[in-house]
Amino acid sequence: MDYFEYREGQLWAEEVRVAELVERFGTPLYIYSAKTLTRHFLAFDAALKGLDHLTCFSVKANSNVNLLRHLGTLGAGVDIVSGGELYRAVRAGIAPAKIVFSGVGKQAHEIREALSAGILMFNVESSQELECIGRIAQEMQTVARISIRINPDVDPKTHPYISTGLKENKFGLDMLEATGAYLMARKHPFLDPVGMDCHIGSQLTQIGPIVEALEKLLVFTDRLHASGIAIRYLDLGGGLGITYDDEQPPLPADLGRAISTALAGRELTVILEPGRAIAGNAGIMVTRVLYTKKTPMKHFVIVDAAMNDLVRPSLYGAYHRICEVTPTDRGLMTVDVVGPICESGDFLAQNRLLPALAPGDTLAVFSAGAYGFSMASQYNSRPRSAEVLVDGEKSLLVRRRETYEDLIALEVE
Ligand SMILES: *Cc1c(COP(=O)(O)O)cnc(C)c1O
């Protein structure tokens, strides 16, 4: 459920007309709904009530500091995958004790930064990384809490680019190697093996694979317990899917129930790392039609947003619902919605049935709050769009539109 809806013949973001935001801030424009973020975060929080738990928003889904601050005030922790995300999280006021650090390629300086900040734990993805963290913790004379990311070898049944828990993926350790890593960590004076984690993929539309992974992890924690290693945190990653088109993904409450059942009688703190499920449908991207064009094969609608603004359609063939900001009753046509970038892969939608559009019309691209702006680039020297956070009747510019000067600000002339 989100707070973008059509009323009085036009699209609203909460209590603000999208057309008004377009007038004020121009296009392309990302618009987020604070109320939707709150609702989605609280759904996870409520799903795990009764269990010790921490919901760590995955910063890579949407890393705007203002948005992180909003989630932080609700009690969210964060899952980070770089020193840059740590910097953002700290700036946003997220308590270090609620930060977990994932990612296969943590660099020494990032590990040092995270240890200085005093994060909750590192989700370790290789034996060499574990040794590296141990060495740095020793140098800094501080104990690093670690969790080993297990590759449970389950098929998440999602897009191959976003499935991460199969044995051919680069993520995590298999259980045999993980056993060695835990034993090494137990002996190390500056490593404290407190957790176990997994993240099997993204845009999951079934709960089965997560539960299957969870059960494998529980068997493993029992085995470790017998070797004197007591796991206190069980981090099941993110990955819950959202409705882009007609998917019917499980709800946080469904996941919560499955986890509660599986964990009955155990003293574990559960961590979840949702990104998409919190932010995805809390954001839209608005774009303006520049031209329409008919070729012998197709009708094209050329808009002012492109793959540099929202790459998901180009990268994954992802579907995003697209509708007029101010609906008309014009006849429907099958069109490709494309951007100005010099790549044939630059499209927002292909073979889409839309009302006949004309230059100047504005379109809302839905489900753009996760992996939208955070994956944006300046390709073709296009300044990145502005971002606005709406809260009730208020709207706050949380990132101004980039300028031409911004494009070359870091270049040495
Ligand atoms: C990307 C990622 C997430 C978030 O995934 P969503 O599908 O957006 O929920 C969580 N944890 C890790 C380790 C990730 O890499």
GROMACS .gro file of C-alpha atoms and ligand atoms in nm:
model
  428
    1MET     CA    1   0.000   0.000   0.000
    2ASP     CA    2   0.129   0.344  -0.086
    3TYR     CA    3   0.014   0.704  -0.076
    4PHE     CA    4   0.030   0.789  -0.444
    5GLU     CA    5  -0.324   0.799  -0.572
    6TYR     CA    6  -0.554   0.952  -0.829
    7ARG     CA    7  -0.813   1.195  -0.693
    8GLU     CA    8  -1.002   1.475  -0.858
    9GLY     CA    9  -0.866   1.376  -1.196
   10GLN     CA   10  -0.500   1.388  -1.110
   11LEU     CA   11  -0.217   1.214  -0.930
   12TRP     CA   12  -0.138   1.306  -0.572
   13ALA     CA   13   0.160   1.229  -0.354
   14GLU     CA   14  -0.005   1.222  -0.012
   15GLU     CA   15  -0.167   1.569   0.014
   16VAL     CA   16   0.036   1.730  -0.261
   17ARG     CA   17  -0.052   1.741  -0.631
   18VAL     CA   18   0.224   1.583  -0.838
   19ALA     CA   19   0.161   1.846  -1.109
   20GLU     CA   20   0.240   2.117  -0.856
   21LEU     CA   21   0.571   1.950  -0.766
   22VAL     CA   22   0.656   1.928  -1.135
   23GLU     CA   23   0.588   2.302  -1.172
   24ARG     CA   24   0.813   2.380  -0.877
   25PHE     CA   25   1.096   2.138  -0.933
   26GLY     CA   26   1.088   2.041  -1.302
   27THR     CA   27   1.143   1.700  -1.456
   28PRO     CA   28   1.277   1.436  -1.436
   29LEU     CA   29   1.184   1.434  -1.071
   30TYR     CA   30   1.192   1.169  -0.799
   31ILE     CA   31   0.910   1.204  -0.547
   32TYR     CA   32   0.905   1.003  -0.225
   33SER     CA   33   0.623   0.959   0.024
   34ALA     CA   34   0.728   0.975   0.389
   35LYS     CA   35   0.401   0.821   0.501
   36THR     CA   36   0.460   0.521   0.274
   37LEU     CA   37   0.814   0.474   0.403
   38THR     CA   38   0.680   0.484   0.757
   39ARG     CA   39   0.405   0.237   0.680
   40HIS     CA   40   0.643  -0.011   0.515
   41PHE     CA   41   0.904   0.015   0.787
   42LEU     CA   42   0.646  -0.034   1.061
   43ALA     CA   43   0.508  -0.337   0.876
   44PHE     CA   44   0.846  -0.507   0.919
   45ASP     CA   45   0.874  -0.392   1.276
   46ALA     CA   46   0.528  -0.528   1.357
   47ALA     CA   47   0.595  -0.852   1.170
   48LEU     CA   48   0.877  -0.934   1.410
   49LYS     CA   49   0.714  -0.821   1.732
   50GLY     CA   50   0.749  -1.085   1.996
   51LEU     CA   51   1.102  -1.157   1.876
   52ASP     CA   52   1.413  -0.958   1.960
   53HIS     CA   53   1.470  -0.790   1.630
   54LEU     CA   54   1.628  -0.513   1.430
   55THR     CA   55   1.514  -0.392   1.089
   56CYS     CA   56   1.814  -0.264   0.895
   57PHE     CA   57   1.712  -0.072   0.583
   58SER     CA   58   1.941  -0.156   0.292
   59VAL     CA   59   2.102   0.178   0.210
   60LYS     CA   60   2.187   0.083  -0.147
   61ALA     CA   61   1.816   0.077  -0.235
   62ASN     CA   62   1.785   0.447  -0.163
   63SER     CA   63   2.070   0.631   0.002
   64ASN     CA   64   1.935   0.984   0.034
   65VAL     CA   65   2.043   1.109   0.378
   66ASN     CA   66   1.707   1.268   0.445
   67LEU     CA   67   1.525   0.947   0.375
   68LEU     CA   68   1.767   0.754   0.599
   69ARG     CA   69   1.709   1.009   0.873
   70HIS     CA   70   1.335   0.960   0.840
   71LEU     CA   71   1.371   0.584   0.881
   72GLY     CA   72   1.621   0.632   1.162
   73THR     CA   73   1.374   0.834   1.365
   74LEU     CA   74   1.134   0.539   1.341
   75GLY     CA   75   1.399   0.314   1.494
   76ALA     CA   76   1.548   0.165   1.179
   77GLY     CA   77   1.903   0.041   1.161
   78VAL     CA   78   2.079   0.010   0.827
   79ASP     CA   79   2.263  -0.244   0.617
   80ILE     CA   80   2.557  -0.082   0.439
   81VAL     CA   81   2.786  -0.212   0.167
   82SER     CA   82   3.055   0.058   0.155
   83GLY     CA   83   3.236   0.325   0.351
   84GLY     CA   84   3.032   0.582   0.160
   85GLU     CA   85   2.711   0.429   0.288
   86LEU     CA   86   2.856   0.427   0.641
   87TYR     CA   87   2.925   0.798   0.603
   88ARG     CA   88   2.568   0.861   0.490
   89ALA     CA   89   2.421   0.651   0.771
   90VAL     CA   90   2.624   0.831   1.038
   91ARG     CA   91   2.533   1.169   0.888
   92ALA     CA   92   2.168   1.061   0.901
   93GLY     CA   93   2.204   0.994   1.273
   94ILE     CA   94   2.167   0.615   1.259
   95ALA     CA   95   2.304   0.465   1.580
   96PRO     CA   96   2.624   0.269   1.501
   97ALA     CA   97   2.491  -0.013   1.718
   98LYS     CA   98   2.223  -0.059   1.450
   99ILE     CA   99   2.456  -0.076   1.150
  100VAL     CA  100   2.557  -0.401   0.980
  101PHE     CA  101   2.818  -0.403   0.704
  102SER     CA  102   2.773  -0.645   0.412
  103GLY     CA  103   2.953  -0.682   0.079
  104VAL     CA  104   3.214  -0.908  -0.080
  105GLY     CA  105   3.487  -0.648  -0.126
  106LYS     CA  106   3.529  -0.448   0.193
  107GLN     CA  107   3.849  -0.247   0.177
  108ALA     CA  108   4.090  -0.199   0.468
  109HIS     CA  109   4.005   0.169   0.508
  110GLU     CA  110   3.632   0.087   0.513
  111ILE     CA  111   3.685  -0.179   0.780
  112ARG     CA  112   3.882   0.073   0.988
  113GLU     CA  113   3.610   0.334   0.949
  114ALA     CA  114   3.342   0.087   1.053
  115LEU     CA  115   3.541  -0.026   1.357
  116SER     CA  116   3.600   0.334   1.465
  117ALA     CA  117   3.231   0.406   1.429
  118GLY     CA  118   3.153   0.100   1.645
  119ILE     CA  119   2.908  -0.077   1.414
  120LEU     CA  120   2.708  -0.375   1.533
  121MET     CA  121   2.882  -0.627   1.307
  122PHE     CA  122   3.047  -0.718   0.980
  123ASN     CA  123   2.869  -0.966   0.757
  124VAL     CA  124   3.182  -1.146   0.639
  125GLU     CA  125   3.189  -1.290   0.288
  126SER     CA  126   3.526  -1.470   0.265
  127SER     CA  127   3.801  -1.622   0.479
  128GLN     CA  128   4.051  -1.364   0.356
  129GLU     CA  129   3.816  -1.084   0.453
  130LEU     CA  130   3.784  -1.239   0.800
  131GLU     CA  131   4.163  -1.244   0.838
  132CYS     CA  132   4.180  -0.884   0.721
  133ILE     CA  133   3.918  -0.773   0.976
  134GLY     CA  134   4.105  -0.965   1.248
  135ARG     CA  135   4.433  -0.795   1.159
  136ILE     CA  136   4.283  -0.447   1.156
  137ALA     CA  137   4.090  -0.505   1.480
  138GLN     CA  138   4.415  -0.616   1.643
  139GLU     CA  139   4.598  -0.306   1.519
  140MET     CA  140   4.317  -0.092   1.655
  141GLN     CA  141   4.299  -0.296   1.977
  142THR     CA  142   3.925  -0.325   1.943
  143VAL     CA  143   3.702  -0.628   1.911
  144ALA     CA  144   3.521  -0.674   1.580
  145ARG     CA  145   3.183  -0.843   1.602
  146ILE     CA  146   3.133  -1.062   1.300
  147SER     CA  147   2.871  -1.269   1.134
  148ILE     CA  148   2.953  -1.512   0.854
  149ARG     CA  149   2.741  -1.481   0.543
  150ILE     CA  150   2.633  -1.829   0.452
  151ASN     CA  151   2.557  -1.926   0.097
  152PRO     CA  152   2.274  -2.171   0.168
  153ASP     CA  153   2.251  -2.285  -0.195
  154VAL     CA  154   1.879  -2.229  -0.237
  155ASP     CA  155   1.713  -2.109  -0.552
  156PRO     CA  156   1.533  -1.781  -0.481
  157LYS     CA  157   1.345  -1.807  -0.815
  158THR     CA  158   1.411  -1.450  -0.919
  159HIS     CA  159   1.605  -1.267  -1.193
  160PRO     CA  160   1.955  -1.420  -1.232
  161TYR     CA  161   2.125  -1.080  -1.180
  162ILE     CA  162   1.962  -1.045  -0.839
  163SER     CA  163   1.983  -1.402  -0.715
  164THR     CA  164   2.269  -1.432  -0.469
  165GLY     CA  165   2.223  -1.752  -0.269
  166LEU     CA  166   2.311  -2.016  -0.528
  167LYS     CA  167   2.639  -2.195  -0.500
  168GLU     CA  168   2.763  -2.043  -0.828
  169ASN     CA  169   2.714  -1.688  -0.692
  170LYS     CA  170   3.003  -1.481  -0.555
  171PHE     CA  171   2.837  -1.420  -0.219
  172GLY     CA  172   2.902  -1.580   0.119
  173LEU     CA  173   3.073  -1.901   0.225
  174ASP     CA  174   2.950  -2.256   0.200
  175MET     CA  175   2.896  -2.425   0.534
  176LEU     CA  176   3.219  -2.622   0.527
  177GLU     CA  177   3.431  -2.315   0.477
  178ALA     CA  178   3.215  -2.118   0.717
  179THR     CA  179   3.287  -2.375   0.989
  180GLY     CA  180   3.656  -2.308   0.947
  181ALA     CA  181   3.595  -1.935   0.956
  182TYR     CA  182   3.394  -1.958   1.279
  183LEU     CA  183   3.661  -2.171   1.445
  184MET     CA  184   3.927  -1.922   1.338
  185ALA     CA  185   3.720  -1.631   1.471
  186ARG     CA  186   3.661  -1.806   1.804
  187LYS     CA  187   4.033  -1.837   1.864
  188HIS     CA  188   4.110  -1.482   1.756
  189PRO     CA  189   4.138  -1.238   2.049
  190PHE     CA  190   3.993  -0.949   1.846
  191LEU     CA  191   3.711  -1.127   1.665
  192ASP     CA  192   3.379  -1.207   1.825
  193PRO     CA  193   3.163  -1.441   1.613
  194VAL     CA  194   2.819  -1.328   1.723
  195GLY     CA  195   2.611  -1.371   1.412
  196MET     CA  196   2.517  -1.566   1.105
  197ASP     CA  197   2.359  -1.421   0.797
  198CYS     CA  198   2.233  -1.485   0.448
  199HIS     CA  199   2.070  -1.287   0.171
  200ILE     CA  200   1.951  -1.511  -0.107
  201GLY     CA  201   1.830  -1.259  -0.362
  202SER     CA  202   1.599  -0.974  -0.437
  203GLN     CA  203   1.243  -0.924  -0.562
  204LEU     CA  204   1.146  -1.260  -0.407
  205THR     CA  205   0.784  -1.347  -0.465
  206GLN     CA  206   0.775  -1.658  -0.250
  207ILE     CA  207   0.861  -1.716   0.111
  208GLY     CA  208   0.962  -2.080   0.068
  209PRO     CA  209   1.323  -2.017  -0.033
  210ILE     CA  210   1.382  -1.780   0.263
  211VAL     CA  211   1.240  -2.037   0.505
  212GLU     CA  212   1.449  -2.308   0.345
  213ALA     CA  213   1.760  -2.094   0.395
  214LEU     CA  214   1.656  -2.013   0.752
  215GLU     CA  215   1.620  -2.380   0.836
  216LYS     CA  216   1.964  -2.457   0.697
  217LEU     CA  217   2.110  -2.176   0.905
  218LEU     CA  218   1.942  -2.301   1.222
  219VAL     CA  219   2.086  -2.650   1.177
  220PHE     CA  220   2.423  -2.486   1.134
  221THR     CA  221   2.390  -2.268   1.445
  222ASP     CA  222   2.312  -2.584   1.643
  223ARG     CA  223   2.626  -2.751   1.512
  224LEU     CA  224   2.832  -2.446   1.605
  225HIS     CA  225   2.675  -2.439   1.950
  226ALA     CA  226   2.815  -2.787   2.005
  227SER     CA  227   3.162  -2.644   1.927
  228GLY     CA  228   3.115  -2.368   2.183
  229ILE     CA  229   3.016  -2.091   1.943
  230ALA     CA  230   2.696  -1.921   2.048
  231ILE     CA  231   2.526  -1.732   1.767
  232ARG     CA  232   2.319  -1.441   1.900
  233TYR     CA  233   2.217  -1.262   1.580
  234LEU     CA  234   2.048  -1.427   1.288
  235ASP     CA  235   2.037  -1.194   0.988
  236LEU     CA  236   1.814  -1.314   0.706
  237GLY     CA  237   1.896  -1.032   0.467
  238GLY     CA  238   1.644  -0.849   0.254
  239GLY     CA  239   1.485  -0.950  -0.068
  240LEU     CA  240   1.110  -0.938  -0.020
  241GLY     CA  241   0.957  -0.845  -0.353
  242ILE     CA  242   0.710  -0.570  -0.435
  243THR     CA  243   0.428  -0.526  -0.682
  244TYR     CA  244   0.562  -0.361  -0.996
  245ASP     CA  245   0.298  -0.508  -1.224
  246ASP     CA  246   0.075  -0.788  -1.100
  247GLU     CA  247   0.314  -0.976  -0.871
  248GLN     CA  248   0.169  -1.077  -0.538
  249PRO     CA  249   0.473  -1.097  -0.314
  250PRO     CA  250   0.445  -1.218   0.044
  251LEU     CA  251   0.388  -0.952   0.307
  252PRO     CA  252   0.630  -0.875   0.589
  253ALA     CA  253   0.372  -1.028   0.823
  254ASP     CA  254   0.387  -1.359   0.629
  255LEU     CA  255   0.764  -1.360   0.661
  256GLY     CA  256   0.739  -1.265   1.028
  257ARG     CA  257   0.506  -1.556   1.100
  258ALA     CA  258   0.735  -1.803   0.922
  259ILE     CA  259   1.036  -1.675   1.112
  260SER     CA  260   0.857  -1.681   1.447
  261THR     CA  261   0.752  -2.041   1.391
  262ALA     CA  262   1.100  -2.150   1.289
  263LEU     CA  263   1.264  -1.972   1.583
  264ALA     CA  264   1.026  -2.088   1.853
  265GLY     CA  265   1.213  -2.134   2.179
  266ARG     CA  266   1.544  -1.993   2.058
  267GLU     CA  267   1.721  -1.693   2.202
  268LEU     CA  268   1.821  -1.515   1.886
  269THR     CA  269   1.794  -1.157   1.772
  270VAL     CA  270   1.655  -1.152   1.421
  271ILE     CA  271   1.781  -0.896   1.173
  272LEU     CA  272   1.616  -0.822   0.841
  273GLU     CA  273   1.767  -0.601   0.572
  274PRO     CA  274   1.478  -0.493   0.350
  275GLY     CA  275   1.548  -0.232   0.087
  276ARG     CA  276   1.305  -0.263  -0.202
  277ALA     CA  277   1.008  -0.362   0.014
  278ILE     CA  278   1.041  -0.041   0.216
  279ALA     CA  279   1.139   0.213  -0.047
  280GLY     CA  280   1.030   0.071  -0.384
  281ASN     CA  281   0.668   0.176  -0.383
  282ALA     CA  282   0.741   0.480  -0.169
  283GLY     CA  283   0.876   0.663  -0.473
  284ILE     CA  284   0.782   0.762  -0.825
  285MET     CA  285   0.977   0.928  -1.102
  286VAL     CA  286   0.804   1.190  -1.310
  287THR     CA  287   0.911   1.263  -1.664
  288ARG     CA  288   0.787   1.488  -1.943
  289VAL     CA  289   0.715   1.390  -2.302
  290LEU     CA  290   0.950   1.568  -2.543
  291TYR     CA  291   0.839   1.424  -2.876
  292THR     CA  292   0.645   1.140  -3.026
  293LYS     CA  293   0.768   0.965  -3.335
  294LYS     CA  294   0.634   0.700  -3.567
  295THR     CA  295   0.864   0.465  -3.756
  296PRO     CA  296   0.753   0.190  -3.994
  297MET     CA  297   0.785  -0.056  -3.706
  298LYS     CA  298   0.692   0.133  -3.391
  299HIS     CA  299   0.553   0.432  -3.213
  300PHE     CA  300   0.803   0.598  -2.983
  301VAL     CA  301   0.737   0.836  -2.698
  302ILE     CA  302   1.057   1.023  -2.624
  303VAL     CA  303   1.071   1.153  -2.268
  304ASP     CA  304   1.320   1.360  -2.070
  305ALA     CA  305   1.415   1.078  -1.831
  306ALA     CA  306   1.649   0.806  -1.946
  307MET     CA  307   1.844   0.499  -1.839
  308ASN     CA  308   2.083   0.725  -1.649
  309ASP     CA  309   1.790   0.831  -1.429
  310LEU     CA  310   1.626   0.489  -1.393
  311VAL     CA  311   1.831   0.197  -1.520
  312ARG     CA  312   1.617  -0.097  -1.410
  313PRO     CA  313   1.427  -0.142  -1.737
  314SER     CA  314   1.752  -0.137  -1.938
  315LEU     CA  315   1.950  -0.347  -1.692
  316TYR     CA  316   1.700  -0.616  -1.594
  317GLY     CA  317   1.421  -0.569  -1.847
  318ALA     CA  318   1.226  -0.460  -1.539
  319TYR     CA  319   0.865  -0.351  -1.564
  320HIS     CA  320   0.757  -0.017  -1.418
  321ARG     CA  321   0.397   0.093  -1.437
  322ILE     CA  322   0.367   0.422  -1.626
  323CYS     CA  323   0.060   0.648  -1.614
  324GLU     CA  324  -0.030   1.003  -1.702
  325VAL     CA  325   0.002   1.248  -1.414
  326THR     CA  326  -0.324   1.400  -1.533
  327PRO     CA  327  -0.521   1.121  -1.699
  328THR     CA  328  -0.694   1.184  -2.031
  329ASP     CA  329  -0.941   0.974  -2.222
  330ARG     CA  330  -0.739   0.968  -2.542
  331GLY     CA  331  -0.733   0.644  -2.737
  332LEU     CA  332  -0.477   0.382  -2.642
  333MET     CA  333  -0.165   0.309  -2.846
  334THR     CA  334   0.117   0.059  -2.814
  335VAL     CA  335   0.440   0.254  -2.770
  336ASP     CA  336   0.799   0.233  -2.655
  337VAL     CA  337   0.881   0.496  -2.393
  338VAL     CA  338   1.243   0.591  -2.452
  339GLY     CA  339   1.491   0.847  -2.326
  340PRO     CA  340   1.734   1.081  -2.504
  341ILE     CA  341   2.043   0.863  -2.443
  342CYS     CA  342   2.241   0.734  -2.738
  343GLU     CA  343   2.184   0.363  -2.669
  344SER     CA  344   1.913   0.138  -2.809
  345GLY     CA  345   1.888  -0.011  -2.461
  346ASP     CA  346   1.766   0.323  -2.332
  347PHE     CA  347   1.400   0.264  -2.263
  348LEU     CA  348   1.161   0.290  -1.970
  349ALA     CA  349   0.896   0.067  -2.129
  350GLN     CA  350   0.853  -0.136  -2.445
  351ASN     CA  351   0.533  -0.226  -2.627
  352ARG     CA  352   0.326  -0.050  -2.364
  353LEU     CA  353  -0.038   0.042  -2.407
  354LEU     CA  354  -0.071   0.412  -2.321
  355PRO     CA  355  -0.311   0.692  -2.412
  356ALA     CA  356  -0.194   0.883  -2.720
  357LEU     CA  357   0.062   1.122  -2.575
  358ALA     CA  358   0.173   1.464  -2.690
  359PRO     CA  359   0.475   1.682  -2.618
  360GLY     CA  360   0.450   1.844  -2.275
  361ASP     CA  361   0.247   1.565  -2.115
  362THR     CA  362   0.384   1.434  -1.788
  363LEU     CA  363   0.410   1.068  -1.692
  364ALA     CA  364   0.457   0.903  -1.356
  365VAL     CA  365   0.686   0.601  -1.348
  366PHE     CA  366   0.581   0.403  -1.043
  367SER     CA  367   0.779   0.182  -0.803
  368ALA     CA  368   1.089   0.397  -0.853
  369GLY     CA  369   1.180   0.451  -0.487
  370ALA     CA  370   1.431   0.165  -0.469
  371TYR     CA  371   1.726   0.117  -0.706
  372GLY     CA  372   1.610   0.429  -0.889
  373PHE     CA  373   1.804   0.739  -0.796
  374SER     CA  374   2.065   0.532  -0.612
  375MET     CA  375   2.166   0.374  -0.945
  376ALA     CA  376   2.146   0.701  -1.140
  377SER     CA  377   2.447   0.833  -1.327
  378GLN     CA  378   2.545   1.131  -1.537
  379TYR     CA  379   2.589   0.928  -1.856
  380ASN     CA  380   2.560   1.149  -2.165
  381SER     CA  381   2.646   1.439  -1.929
  382ARG     CA  382   2.293   1.456  -1.802
  383PRO     CA  383   2.269   1.628  -1.464
  384ARG     CA  384   2.098   1.396  -1.217
  385SER     CA  385   1.739   1.476  -1.128
  386ALA     CA  386   1.609   1.637  -0.811
  387GLU     CA  387   1.453   1.438  -0.526
  388VAL     CA  388   1.157   1.555  -0.320
  389LEU     CA  389   1.022   1.403   0.001
  390VAL     CA  390   0.653   1.463   0.062
  391ASP     CA  391   0.510   1.437   0.412
  392GLY     CA  392   0.141   1.516   0.434
  393GLU     CA  393   0.097   1.863   0.287
  394LYS     CA  394   0.466   1.940   0.310
  395SER     CA  395   0.722   1.879   0.041
  396LEU     CA  396   1.092   1.907   0.097
  397LEU     CA  397   1.360   1.919  -0.171
  398VAL     CA  398   1.600   1.654  -0.038
  399ARG     CA  399   1.843   1.676  -0.329
  400ARG     CA  400   1.858   1.964  -0.571
  401ARG     CA  401   1.885   1.905  -0.942
  402GLU     CA  402   2.247   1.889  -1.056
  403THR     CA  403   2.382   2.170  -1.270
  404TYR     CA  404   2.626   2.174  -1.561
  405GLU     CA  405   2.890   2.302  -1.317
  406ASP     CA  406   2.827   1.995  -1.102
  407LEU     CA  407   2.903   1.779  -1.404
  408ILE     CA  408   3.261   1.899  -1.429
  409ALA     CA  409   3.318   2.010  -1.069
  410LEU     CA  410   3.570   1.734  -1.002
  411GLU     CA  411   3.749   1.747  -1.334
  412VAL     CA  412   4.093   1.908  -1.359
  413GLU     CA  413   4.104   2.159  -1.643
  414LIG     C1  414   2.075  -0.565  -0.174
  414LIG     C2  415   2.084  -0.627  -0.040
  414LIG     C3  416   1.976  -0.617   0.049
  414LIG     C4  417   1.844  -0.552   0.013
  414LIG     O1  418   1.776  -0.624  -0.084
  414LIG     P1  419   1.625  -0.586  -0.120
  414LIG     O2  420   1.590  -0.682  -0.225
  414LIG     O3  421   1.628  -0.446  -0.170
  414LIG     O4  422   1.544  -0.601   0.001
  414LIG     C5  423   1.991  -0.669   0.176
  414LIG     N1  424   2.107  -0.730   0.213
  414LIG     C6  425   2.211  -0.743   0.129
  414LIG     C7  426   2.333  -0.810   0.175
  414LIG     C8  427   2.204  -0.692   0.000
  414LIG     O5  428   2.307  -0.706  -0.082
   0.00000   0.00000   0.00000
